[in-house]
Short mmCIF file of C-alpha atoms and ligand atoms in Angstrom, two decimals:
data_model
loop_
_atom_site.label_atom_id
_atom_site.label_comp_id
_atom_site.label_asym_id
_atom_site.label_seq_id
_atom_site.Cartn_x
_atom_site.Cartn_y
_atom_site.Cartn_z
CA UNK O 888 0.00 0.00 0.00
CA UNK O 889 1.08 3.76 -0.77
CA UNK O 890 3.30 4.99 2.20
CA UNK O 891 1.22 8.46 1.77
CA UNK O 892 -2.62 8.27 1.83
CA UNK O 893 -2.85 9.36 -1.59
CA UNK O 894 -6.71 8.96 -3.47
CA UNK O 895 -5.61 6.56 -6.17
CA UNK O 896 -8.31 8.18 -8.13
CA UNK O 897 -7.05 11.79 -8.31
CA UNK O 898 -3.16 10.97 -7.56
CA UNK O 899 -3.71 14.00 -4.13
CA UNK O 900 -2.63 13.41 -1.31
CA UNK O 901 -5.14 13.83 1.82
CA UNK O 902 -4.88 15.61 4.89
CA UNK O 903 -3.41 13.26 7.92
CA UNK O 904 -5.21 15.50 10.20
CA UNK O 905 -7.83 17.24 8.51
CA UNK O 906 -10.26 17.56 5.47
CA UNK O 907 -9.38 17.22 2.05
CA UNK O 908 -6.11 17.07 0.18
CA UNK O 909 -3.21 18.86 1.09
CA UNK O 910 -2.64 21.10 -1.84
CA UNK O 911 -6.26 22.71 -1.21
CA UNK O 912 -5.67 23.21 2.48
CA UNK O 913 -6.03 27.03 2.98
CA UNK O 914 -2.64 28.68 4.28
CA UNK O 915 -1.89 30.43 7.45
CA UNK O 916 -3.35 33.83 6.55
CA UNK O 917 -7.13 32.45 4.87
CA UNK O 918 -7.16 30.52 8.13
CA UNK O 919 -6.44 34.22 10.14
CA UNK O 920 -8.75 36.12 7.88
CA UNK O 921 -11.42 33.36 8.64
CA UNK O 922 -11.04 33.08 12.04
CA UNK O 923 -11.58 36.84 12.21
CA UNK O 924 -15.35 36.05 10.75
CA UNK O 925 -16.05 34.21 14.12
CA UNK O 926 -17.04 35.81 17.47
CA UNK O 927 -14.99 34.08 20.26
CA UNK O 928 -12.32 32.50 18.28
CA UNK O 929 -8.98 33.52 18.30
CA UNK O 930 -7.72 34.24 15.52
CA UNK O 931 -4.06 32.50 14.98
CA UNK O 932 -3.53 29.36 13.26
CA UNK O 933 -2.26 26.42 15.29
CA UNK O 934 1.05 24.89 13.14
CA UNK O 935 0.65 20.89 12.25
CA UNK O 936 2.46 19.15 13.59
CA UNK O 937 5.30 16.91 12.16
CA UNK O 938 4.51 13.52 12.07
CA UNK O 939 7.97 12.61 13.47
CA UNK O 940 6.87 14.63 16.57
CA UNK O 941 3.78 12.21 17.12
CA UNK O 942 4.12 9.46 19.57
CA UNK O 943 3.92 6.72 16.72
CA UNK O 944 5.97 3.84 18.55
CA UNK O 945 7.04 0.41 16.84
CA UNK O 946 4.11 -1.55 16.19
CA UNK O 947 3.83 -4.47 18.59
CA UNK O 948 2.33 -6.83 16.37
CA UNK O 949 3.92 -7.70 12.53
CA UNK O 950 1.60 -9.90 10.14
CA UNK O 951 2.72 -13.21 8.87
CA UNK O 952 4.78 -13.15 5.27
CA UNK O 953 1.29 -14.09 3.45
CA UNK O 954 -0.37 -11.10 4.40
CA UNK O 955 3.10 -8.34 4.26
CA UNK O 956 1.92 -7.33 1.45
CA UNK O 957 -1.48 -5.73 2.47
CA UNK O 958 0.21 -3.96 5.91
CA UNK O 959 2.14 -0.88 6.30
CA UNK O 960 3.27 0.50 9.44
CA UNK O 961 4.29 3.88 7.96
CA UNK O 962 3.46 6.78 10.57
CA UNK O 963 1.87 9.03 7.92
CA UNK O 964 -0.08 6.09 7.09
CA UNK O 965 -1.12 4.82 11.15
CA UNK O 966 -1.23 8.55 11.92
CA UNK O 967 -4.18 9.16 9.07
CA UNK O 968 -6.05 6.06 10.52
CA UNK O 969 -6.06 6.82 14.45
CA UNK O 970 -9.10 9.85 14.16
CA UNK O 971 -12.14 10.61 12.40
CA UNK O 972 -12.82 14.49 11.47
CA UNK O 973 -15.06 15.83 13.95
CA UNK O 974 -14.03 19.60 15.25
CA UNK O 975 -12.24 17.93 18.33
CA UNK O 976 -10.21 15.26 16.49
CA UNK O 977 -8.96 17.63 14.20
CA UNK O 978 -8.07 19.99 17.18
CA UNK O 979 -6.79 17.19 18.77
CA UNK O 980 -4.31 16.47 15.99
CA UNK O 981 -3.00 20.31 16.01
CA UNK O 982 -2.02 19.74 19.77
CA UNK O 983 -0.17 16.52 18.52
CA UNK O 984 -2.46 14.97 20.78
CA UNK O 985 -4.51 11.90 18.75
CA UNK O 986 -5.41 9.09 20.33
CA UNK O 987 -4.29 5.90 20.34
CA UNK O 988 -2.07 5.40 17.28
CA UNK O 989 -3.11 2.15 15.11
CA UNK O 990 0.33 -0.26 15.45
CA UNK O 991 -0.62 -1.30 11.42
CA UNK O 992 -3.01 -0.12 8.26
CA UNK O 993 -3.92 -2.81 6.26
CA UNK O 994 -5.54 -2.63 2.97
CA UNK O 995 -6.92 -5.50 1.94
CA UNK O 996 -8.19 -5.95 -2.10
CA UNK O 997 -10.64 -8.53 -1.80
CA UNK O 998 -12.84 -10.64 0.98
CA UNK O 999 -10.43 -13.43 0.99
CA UNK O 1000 -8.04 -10.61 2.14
CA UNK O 1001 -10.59 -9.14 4.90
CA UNK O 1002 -11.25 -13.01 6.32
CA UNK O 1003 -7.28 -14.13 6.23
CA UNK O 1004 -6.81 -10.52 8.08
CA UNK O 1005 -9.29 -11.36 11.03
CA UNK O 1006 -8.02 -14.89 11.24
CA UNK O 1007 -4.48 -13.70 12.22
CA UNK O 1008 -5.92 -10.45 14.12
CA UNK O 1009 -7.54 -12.64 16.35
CA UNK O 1010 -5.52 -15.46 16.86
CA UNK O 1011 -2.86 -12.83 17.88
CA UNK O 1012 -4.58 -10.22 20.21
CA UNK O 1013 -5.21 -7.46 17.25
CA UNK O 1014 -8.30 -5.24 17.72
CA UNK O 1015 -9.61 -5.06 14.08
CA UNK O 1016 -11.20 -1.69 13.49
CA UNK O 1017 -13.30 -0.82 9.78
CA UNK O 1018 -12.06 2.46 7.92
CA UNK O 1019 -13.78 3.59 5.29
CA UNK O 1020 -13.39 7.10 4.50
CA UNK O 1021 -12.46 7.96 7.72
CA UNK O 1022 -15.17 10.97 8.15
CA UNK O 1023 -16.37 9.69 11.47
CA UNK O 1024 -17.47 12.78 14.08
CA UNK O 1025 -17.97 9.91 16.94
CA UNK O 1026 -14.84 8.52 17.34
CA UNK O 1027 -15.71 5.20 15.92
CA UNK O 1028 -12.74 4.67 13.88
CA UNK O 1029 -10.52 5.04 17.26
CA UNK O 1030 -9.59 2.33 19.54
CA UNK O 1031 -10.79 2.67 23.25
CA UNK O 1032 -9.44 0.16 25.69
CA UNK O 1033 -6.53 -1.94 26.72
CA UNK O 1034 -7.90 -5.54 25.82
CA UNK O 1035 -5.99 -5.63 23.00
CA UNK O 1036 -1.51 -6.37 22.18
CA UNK O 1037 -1.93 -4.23 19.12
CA UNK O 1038 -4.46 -2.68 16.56
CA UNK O 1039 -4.82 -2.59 13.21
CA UNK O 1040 -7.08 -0.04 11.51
CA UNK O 1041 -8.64 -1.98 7.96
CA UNK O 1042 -8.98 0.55 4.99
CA UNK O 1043 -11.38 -0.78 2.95
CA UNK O 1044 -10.78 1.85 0.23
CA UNK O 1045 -9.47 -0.58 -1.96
CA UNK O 1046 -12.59 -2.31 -2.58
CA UNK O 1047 -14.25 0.39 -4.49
CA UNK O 1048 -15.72 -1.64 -7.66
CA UNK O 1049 -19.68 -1.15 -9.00
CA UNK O 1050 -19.67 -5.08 -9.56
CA UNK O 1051 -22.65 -5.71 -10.87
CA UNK O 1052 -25.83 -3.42 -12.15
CA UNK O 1053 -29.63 -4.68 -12.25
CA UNK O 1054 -30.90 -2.36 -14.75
CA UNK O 1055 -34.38 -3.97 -14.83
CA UNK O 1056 -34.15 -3.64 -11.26
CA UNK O 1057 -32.53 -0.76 -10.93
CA UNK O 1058 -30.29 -1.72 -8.26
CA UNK O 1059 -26.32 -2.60 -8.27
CA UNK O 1060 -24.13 -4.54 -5.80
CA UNK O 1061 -21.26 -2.52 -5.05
CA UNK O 1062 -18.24 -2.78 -3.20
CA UNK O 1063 -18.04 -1.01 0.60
CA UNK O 1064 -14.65 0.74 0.13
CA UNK O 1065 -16.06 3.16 -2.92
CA UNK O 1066 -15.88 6.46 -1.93
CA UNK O 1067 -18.96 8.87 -3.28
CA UNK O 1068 -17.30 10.43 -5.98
CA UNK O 1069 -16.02 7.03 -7.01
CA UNK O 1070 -19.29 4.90 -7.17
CA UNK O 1071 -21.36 7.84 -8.64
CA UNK O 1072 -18.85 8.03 -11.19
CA UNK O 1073 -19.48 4.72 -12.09
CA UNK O 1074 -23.29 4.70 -12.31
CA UNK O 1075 -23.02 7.57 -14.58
CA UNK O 1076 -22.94 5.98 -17.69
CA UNK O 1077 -25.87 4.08 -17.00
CA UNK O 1078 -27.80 6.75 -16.20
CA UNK O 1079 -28.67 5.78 -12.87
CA UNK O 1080 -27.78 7.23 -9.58
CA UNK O 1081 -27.99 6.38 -5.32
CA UNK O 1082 -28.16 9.74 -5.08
CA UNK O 1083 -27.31 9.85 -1.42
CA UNK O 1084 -25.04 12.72 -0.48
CA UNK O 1085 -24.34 13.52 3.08
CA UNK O 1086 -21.77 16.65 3.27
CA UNK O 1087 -18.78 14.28 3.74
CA UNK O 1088 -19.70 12.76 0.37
CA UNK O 1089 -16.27 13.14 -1.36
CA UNK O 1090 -14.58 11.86 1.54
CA UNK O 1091 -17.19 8.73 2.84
CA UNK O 1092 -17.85 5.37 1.59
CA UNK O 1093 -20.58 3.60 0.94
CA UNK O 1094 -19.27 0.76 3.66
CA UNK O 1095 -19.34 3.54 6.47
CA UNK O 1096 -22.69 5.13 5.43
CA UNK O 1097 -24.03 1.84 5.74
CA UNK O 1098 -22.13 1.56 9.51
CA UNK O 1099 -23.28 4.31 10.21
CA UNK O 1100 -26.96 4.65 9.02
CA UNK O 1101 -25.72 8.29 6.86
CA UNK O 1102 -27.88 10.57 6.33
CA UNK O 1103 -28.08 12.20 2.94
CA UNK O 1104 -27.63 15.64 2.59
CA UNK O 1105 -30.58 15.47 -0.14
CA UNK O 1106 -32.65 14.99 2.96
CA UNK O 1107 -36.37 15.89 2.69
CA UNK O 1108 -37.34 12.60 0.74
CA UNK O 1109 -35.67 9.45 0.86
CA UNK O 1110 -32.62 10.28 3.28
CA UNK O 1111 -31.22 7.35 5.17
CA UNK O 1112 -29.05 5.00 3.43
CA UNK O 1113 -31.28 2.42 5.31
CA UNK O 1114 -33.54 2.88 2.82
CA UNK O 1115 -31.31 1.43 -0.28
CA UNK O 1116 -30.53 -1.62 0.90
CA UNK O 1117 -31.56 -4.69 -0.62
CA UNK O 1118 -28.71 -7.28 0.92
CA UNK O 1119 -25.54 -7.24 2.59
CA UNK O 1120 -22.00 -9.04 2.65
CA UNK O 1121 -20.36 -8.85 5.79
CA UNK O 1122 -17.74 -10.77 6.72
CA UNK O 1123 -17.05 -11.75 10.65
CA UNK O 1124 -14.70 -13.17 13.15
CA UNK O 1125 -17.37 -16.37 13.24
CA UNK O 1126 -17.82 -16.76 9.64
CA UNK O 1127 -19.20 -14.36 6.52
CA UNK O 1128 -23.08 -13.87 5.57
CA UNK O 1129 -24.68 -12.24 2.82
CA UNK O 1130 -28.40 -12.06 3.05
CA UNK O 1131 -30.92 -12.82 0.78
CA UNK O 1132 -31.47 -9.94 -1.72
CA UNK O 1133 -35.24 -8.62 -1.91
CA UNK O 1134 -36.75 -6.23 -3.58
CA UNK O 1135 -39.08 -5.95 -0.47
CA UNK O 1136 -40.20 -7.94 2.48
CA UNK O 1137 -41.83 -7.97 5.43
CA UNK O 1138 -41.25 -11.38 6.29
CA UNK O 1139 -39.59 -11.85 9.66
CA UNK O 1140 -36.76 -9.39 11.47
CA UNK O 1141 -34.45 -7.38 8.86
CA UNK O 1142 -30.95 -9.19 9.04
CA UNK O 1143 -29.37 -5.97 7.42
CA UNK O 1144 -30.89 -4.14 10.21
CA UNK O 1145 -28.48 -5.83 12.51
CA UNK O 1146 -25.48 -4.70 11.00
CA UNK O 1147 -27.24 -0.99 9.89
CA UNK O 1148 -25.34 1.49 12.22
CA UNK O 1149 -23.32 -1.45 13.66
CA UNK O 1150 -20.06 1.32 13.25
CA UNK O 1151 -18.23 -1.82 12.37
CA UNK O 1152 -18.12 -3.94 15.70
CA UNK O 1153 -20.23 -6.88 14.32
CA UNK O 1154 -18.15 -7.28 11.25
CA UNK O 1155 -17.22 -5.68 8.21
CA UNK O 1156 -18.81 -5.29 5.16
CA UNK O 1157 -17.81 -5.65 2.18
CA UNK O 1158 -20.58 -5.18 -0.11
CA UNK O 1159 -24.18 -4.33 -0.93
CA UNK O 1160 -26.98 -4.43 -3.26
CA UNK O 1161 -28.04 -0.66 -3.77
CA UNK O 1162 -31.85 0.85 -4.87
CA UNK O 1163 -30.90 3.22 -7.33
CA UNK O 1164 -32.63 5.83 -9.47
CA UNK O 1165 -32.70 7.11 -12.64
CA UNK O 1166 -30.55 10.29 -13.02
CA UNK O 1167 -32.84 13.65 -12.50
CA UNK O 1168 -33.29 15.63 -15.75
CA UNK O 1169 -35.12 18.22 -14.17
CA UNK O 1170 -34.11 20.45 -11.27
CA UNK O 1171 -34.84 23.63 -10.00
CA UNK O 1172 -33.53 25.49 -6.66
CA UNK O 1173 -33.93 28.93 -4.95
CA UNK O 1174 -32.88 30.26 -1.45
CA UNK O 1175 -34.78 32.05 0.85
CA UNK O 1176 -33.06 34.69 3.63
CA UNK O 1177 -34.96 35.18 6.62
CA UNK O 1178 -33.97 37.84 9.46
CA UNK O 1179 -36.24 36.18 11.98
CA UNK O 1180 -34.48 32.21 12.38
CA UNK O 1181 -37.83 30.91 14.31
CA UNK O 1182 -40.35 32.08 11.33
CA UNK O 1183 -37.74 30.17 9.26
CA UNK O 1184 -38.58 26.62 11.06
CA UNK O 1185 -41.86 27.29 10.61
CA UNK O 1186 -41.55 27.21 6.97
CA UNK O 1187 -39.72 24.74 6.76
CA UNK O 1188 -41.81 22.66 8.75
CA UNK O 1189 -44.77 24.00 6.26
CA UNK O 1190 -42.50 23.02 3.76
CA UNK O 1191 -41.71 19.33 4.67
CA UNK O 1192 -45.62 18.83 6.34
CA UNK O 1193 -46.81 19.94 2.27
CA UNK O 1194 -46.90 17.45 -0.66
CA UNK O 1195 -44.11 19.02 -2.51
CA UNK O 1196 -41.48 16.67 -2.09
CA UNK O 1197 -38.42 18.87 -2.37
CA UNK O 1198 -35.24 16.85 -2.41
CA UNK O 1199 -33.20 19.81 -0.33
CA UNK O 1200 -34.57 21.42 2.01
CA UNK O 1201 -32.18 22.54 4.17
CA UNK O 1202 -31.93 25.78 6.74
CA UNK O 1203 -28.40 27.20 7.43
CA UNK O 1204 -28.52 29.50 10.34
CA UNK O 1205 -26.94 32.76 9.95
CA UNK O 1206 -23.12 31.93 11.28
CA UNK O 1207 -23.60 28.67 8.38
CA UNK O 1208 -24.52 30.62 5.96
CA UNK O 1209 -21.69 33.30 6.34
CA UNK O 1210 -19.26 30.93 6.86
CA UNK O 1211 -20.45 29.16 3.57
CA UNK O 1212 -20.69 32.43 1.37
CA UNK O 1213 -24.51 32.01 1.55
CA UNK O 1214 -25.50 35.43 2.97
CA UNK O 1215 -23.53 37.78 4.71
CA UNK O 1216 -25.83 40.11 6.45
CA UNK O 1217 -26.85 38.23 9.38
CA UNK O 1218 -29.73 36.20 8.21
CA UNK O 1219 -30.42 32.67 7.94
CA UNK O 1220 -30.78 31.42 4.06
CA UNK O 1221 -33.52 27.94 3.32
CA UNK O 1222 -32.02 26.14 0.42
CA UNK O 1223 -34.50 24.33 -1.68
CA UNK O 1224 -34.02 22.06 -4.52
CA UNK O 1225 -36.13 19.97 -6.33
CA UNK O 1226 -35.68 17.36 -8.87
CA UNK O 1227 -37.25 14.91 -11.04
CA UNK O 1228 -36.28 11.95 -13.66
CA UNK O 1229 -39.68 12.56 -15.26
CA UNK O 1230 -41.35 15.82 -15.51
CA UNK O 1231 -40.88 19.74 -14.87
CA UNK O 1232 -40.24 20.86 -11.51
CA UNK O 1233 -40.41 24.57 -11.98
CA UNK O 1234 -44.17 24.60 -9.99
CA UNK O 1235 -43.27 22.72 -7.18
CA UNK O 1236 -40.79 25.41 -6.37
CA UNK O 1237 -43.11 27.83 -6.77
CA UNK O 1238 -45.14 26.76 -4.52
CA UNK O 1239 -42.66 26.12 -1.67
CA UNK O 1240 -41.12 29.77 -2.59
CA UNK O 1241 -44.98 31.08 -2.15
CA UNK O 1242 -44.76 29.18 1.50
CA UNK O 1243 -41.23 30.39 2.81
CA UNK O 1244 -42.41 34.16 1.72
CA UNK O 1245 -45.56 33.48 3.63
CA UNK O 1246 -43.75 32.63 6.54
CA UNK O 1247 -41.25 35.84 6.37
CA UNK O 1248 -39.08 35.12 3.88
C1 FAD G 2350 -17.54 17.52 7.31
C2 FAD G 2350 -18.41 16.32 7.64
C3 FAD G 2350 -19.70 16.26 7.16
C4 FAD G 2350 -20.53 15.16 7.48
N1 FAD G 2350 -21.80 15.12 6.97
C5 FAD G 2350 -22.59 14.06 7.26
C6 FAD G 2350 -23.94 14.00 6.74
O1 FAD G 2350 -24.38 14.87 5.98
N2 FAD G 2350 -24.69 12.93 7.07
C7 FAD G 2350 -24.21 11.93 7.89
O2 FAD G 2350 -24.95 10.97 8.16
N3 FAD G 2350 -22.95 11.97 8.40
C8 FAD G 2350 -22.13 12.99 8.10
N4 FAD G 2350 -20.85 13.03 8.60
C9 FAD G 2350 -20.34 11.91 9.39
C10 FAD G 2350 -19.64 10.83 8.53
O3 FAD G 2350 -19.23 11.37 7.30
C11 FAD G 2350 -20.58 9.67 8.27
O4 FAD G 2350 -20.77 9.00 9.48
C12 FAD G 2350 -20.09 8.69 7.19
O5 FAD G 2350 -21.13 7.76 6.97
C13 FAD G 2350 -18.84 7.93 7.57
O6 FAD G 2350 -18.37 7.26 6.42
P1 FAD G 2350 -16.84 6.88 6.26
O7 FAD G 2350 -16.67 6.05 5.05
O8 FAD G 2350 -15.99 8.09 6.37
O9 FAD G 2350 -16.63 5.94 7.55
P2 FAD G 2350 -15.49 5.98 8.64
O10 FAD G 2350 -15.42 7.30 9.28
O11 FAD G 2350 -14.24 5.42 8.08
O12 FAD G 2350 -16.10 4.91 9.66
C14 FAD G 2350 -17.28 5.21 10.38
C15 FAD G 2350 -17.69 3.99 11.21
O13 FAD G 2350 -18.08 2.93 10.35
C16 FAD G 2350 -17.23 1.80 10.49
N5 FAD G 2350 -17.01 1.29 9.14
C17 FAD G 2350 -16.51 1.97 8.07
N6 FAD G 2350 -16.51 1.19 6.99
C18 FAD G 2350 -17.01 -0.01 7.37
C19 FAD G 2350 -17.25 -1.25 6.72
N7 FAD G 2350 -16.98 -1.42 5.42
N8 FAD G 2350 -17.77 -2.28 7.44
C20 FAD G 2350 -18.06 -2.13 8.75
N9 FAD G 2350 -17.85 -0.99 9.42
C21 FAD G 2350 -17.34 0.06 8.75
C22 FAD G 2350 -15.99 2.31 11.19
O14 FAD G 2350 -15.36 1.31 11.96
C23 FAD G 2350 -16.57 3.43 12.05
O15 FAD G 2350 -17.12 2.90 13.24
C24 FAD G 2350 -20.02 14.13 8.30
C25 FAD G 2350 -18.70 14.19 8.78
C26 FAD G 2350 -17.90 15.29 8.47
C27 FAD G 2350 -16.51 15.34 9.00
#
């Protein structure tokens, strides 16, 4: 595996510590300038800190020869594995303070990789955690505890394949490790989508959304990534299990369910069949400001308690929507969006616009 964690899709290298890639990171006077935008903050970059300074010790666990060649224990590599990217982990990586540092990344290519890796793990005393993307704001990507000789963190980015698409069904069975970008990218040409995009999108896989129950950022109609899944593959400790793909049932409890928000202590999965849906050919969008933030939930309550449907309907409150170049006077800004694979949209958002203004904006 690359020493760096470099997206083998775009060649850039990411951020050990924080979002995106490295080149894009703004420098220390955008991050002054910014600052200065929010009350209460002071306004002075911390510097990163050098990996060498990070207390990354020797790993106290080394695979067998058979599986070398799907390990690293490179610090860039352990040090990009041992957070997720909520507000505290990244702070906690400025004060050179992460948690526990995995001993090993491994990145395994295939199941038979994922199964021979939790054979050794746990005939050895490894702790096993699931990495997908890495976007986690809970910590579940960090190991908590003493239990265990050594850990290794599994990046399941490798696995990032559309295997197989359904078109009469509209549905595909797709690998966990495929990052948004990635697995839209290659539902494109069919013209079909999953069309579930929560803000980490470019940075989350479809394994962790599924670990996680994600939300989609599209989130006024179908949101959850719950609601996609026809079957799972997961592979565990005991043994692996797919279950039976369905368009539908109501026969019995939901083994999927099980493993649905699991955040990757029941077992890892390594693939799914997806719902998917045709790519939208008509959209429309408009925001709304609002100087008075409670009038603004009651529209969109109105909004989401109508028939309209939108796909977006989403209510930044004024610090959101300055910090995102939204609206910079102080109020808070409704984004709507609608879409449709089959017919005009244009009245829908009419309508909701008519509702927001009736409510103040
Ligand atoms: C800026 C930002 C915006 C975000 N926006 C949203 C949002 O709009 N909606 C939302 O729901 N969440 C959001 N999140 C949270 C996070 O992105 C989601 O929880 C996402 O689903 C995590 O996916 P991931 O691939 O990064 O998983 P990771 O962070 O790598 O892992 C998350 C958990 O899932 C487990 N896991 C990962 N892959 C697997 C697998 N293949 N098998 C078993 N377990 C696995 C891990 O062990 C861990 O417990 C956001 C986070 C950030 C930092």
């Amino acid at each position: 595996m690359p020493a760096t964690a470099t997206d083998p899709h775009t060649s850039r290298t990411r951020s050990w510590w924080g979002w995106g890639y490295v080149d894009a990171h703004p420098d220390d006077a955008e991050c002054v300038a910014t600052g200065a935008l929010l009350p209460g903050t002071l306004a002075r970059p911390l510097p990163v800190p050098r990996i060498a300074d990070l207390p990354i010790g020797r790993p106290a666990a080394t695979p067998p020869a058979a599986l070398a060649h799907l390990v690293t224990a490179d610090p860039r590599a352990r040090a990009a594995h041992a957070m997720g990217k909520a507000y505290r982990d990244v702070a906690r990586a400025l004060r050179g303070r992460p948690g526990r540092i995995p001993d090993l990344v491994a990145r395994p290519a295939r199941d038979q990789d994922v199964t021979d890796l939790l054979d050794w793990a746990g005939g050895h005393g490894v702790a096993v955690i699931p990495f997908g993307g890495g976007s986690s704001v809970v910590g579940g990507v960090e190991y908590r505890g003493d239990a265990h000789r050594a850990v290794l963190s599994l990046d399941l980015t490798s696995m990032d394949r559309v295997l197989e698409i359904d078109t009469a069904s509209r549905s595909a069975r797709i690998q966990a490790g495929a990052l948004g970008p990635a697995l839209e990218a290659q539902l494109r040409p069919h013209g079909l989508t999953l069309r579930h995009f929560p803000q980490s999108f470019e940075f989350s896989t479809l394994g962790g959304w599924l670990a996680t129950r994600a939300g989609g950022h599209y989130a006024t109609g179908h949101t959850h990534i719950d609601d996609f899944v026809q079957s799972l593959r997961v592979i565990t400790p005991a043994g692996t299990g797919t279950s039976w793909r369905l368009p539908a049932s109501g026969a019995g409890p939901s083994p999927d369910r099980f493993f649905l928000g699991s955040e990757g202590t029941l077992g890892v999965i390594t693939e799914a069949w997806m719902r998917l849906r045709e790519r939208p050919r008509h959209k429309a969008s408009a925001s709304v400001a609002f100087t008075d933030f409670a009038r603004a939930l009651e529209a969109v309550r109105a909004i989401a308690q109508s028939d309209l449907s939108p796909a977006n309907c989403r209510l930044l409150d004024p610090g959101e929507a300055l910090l995102s170049g939204a609206c910079h006077d102080g109020s808070a800004v409704l984004v709507l969006g609608f879409e449709s694979a089959t017919a005009p949209v244009d009245g829908r958002l009419a309508a909701a616009v008519d509702l927001a203004r009736a409510h103040g904006g």
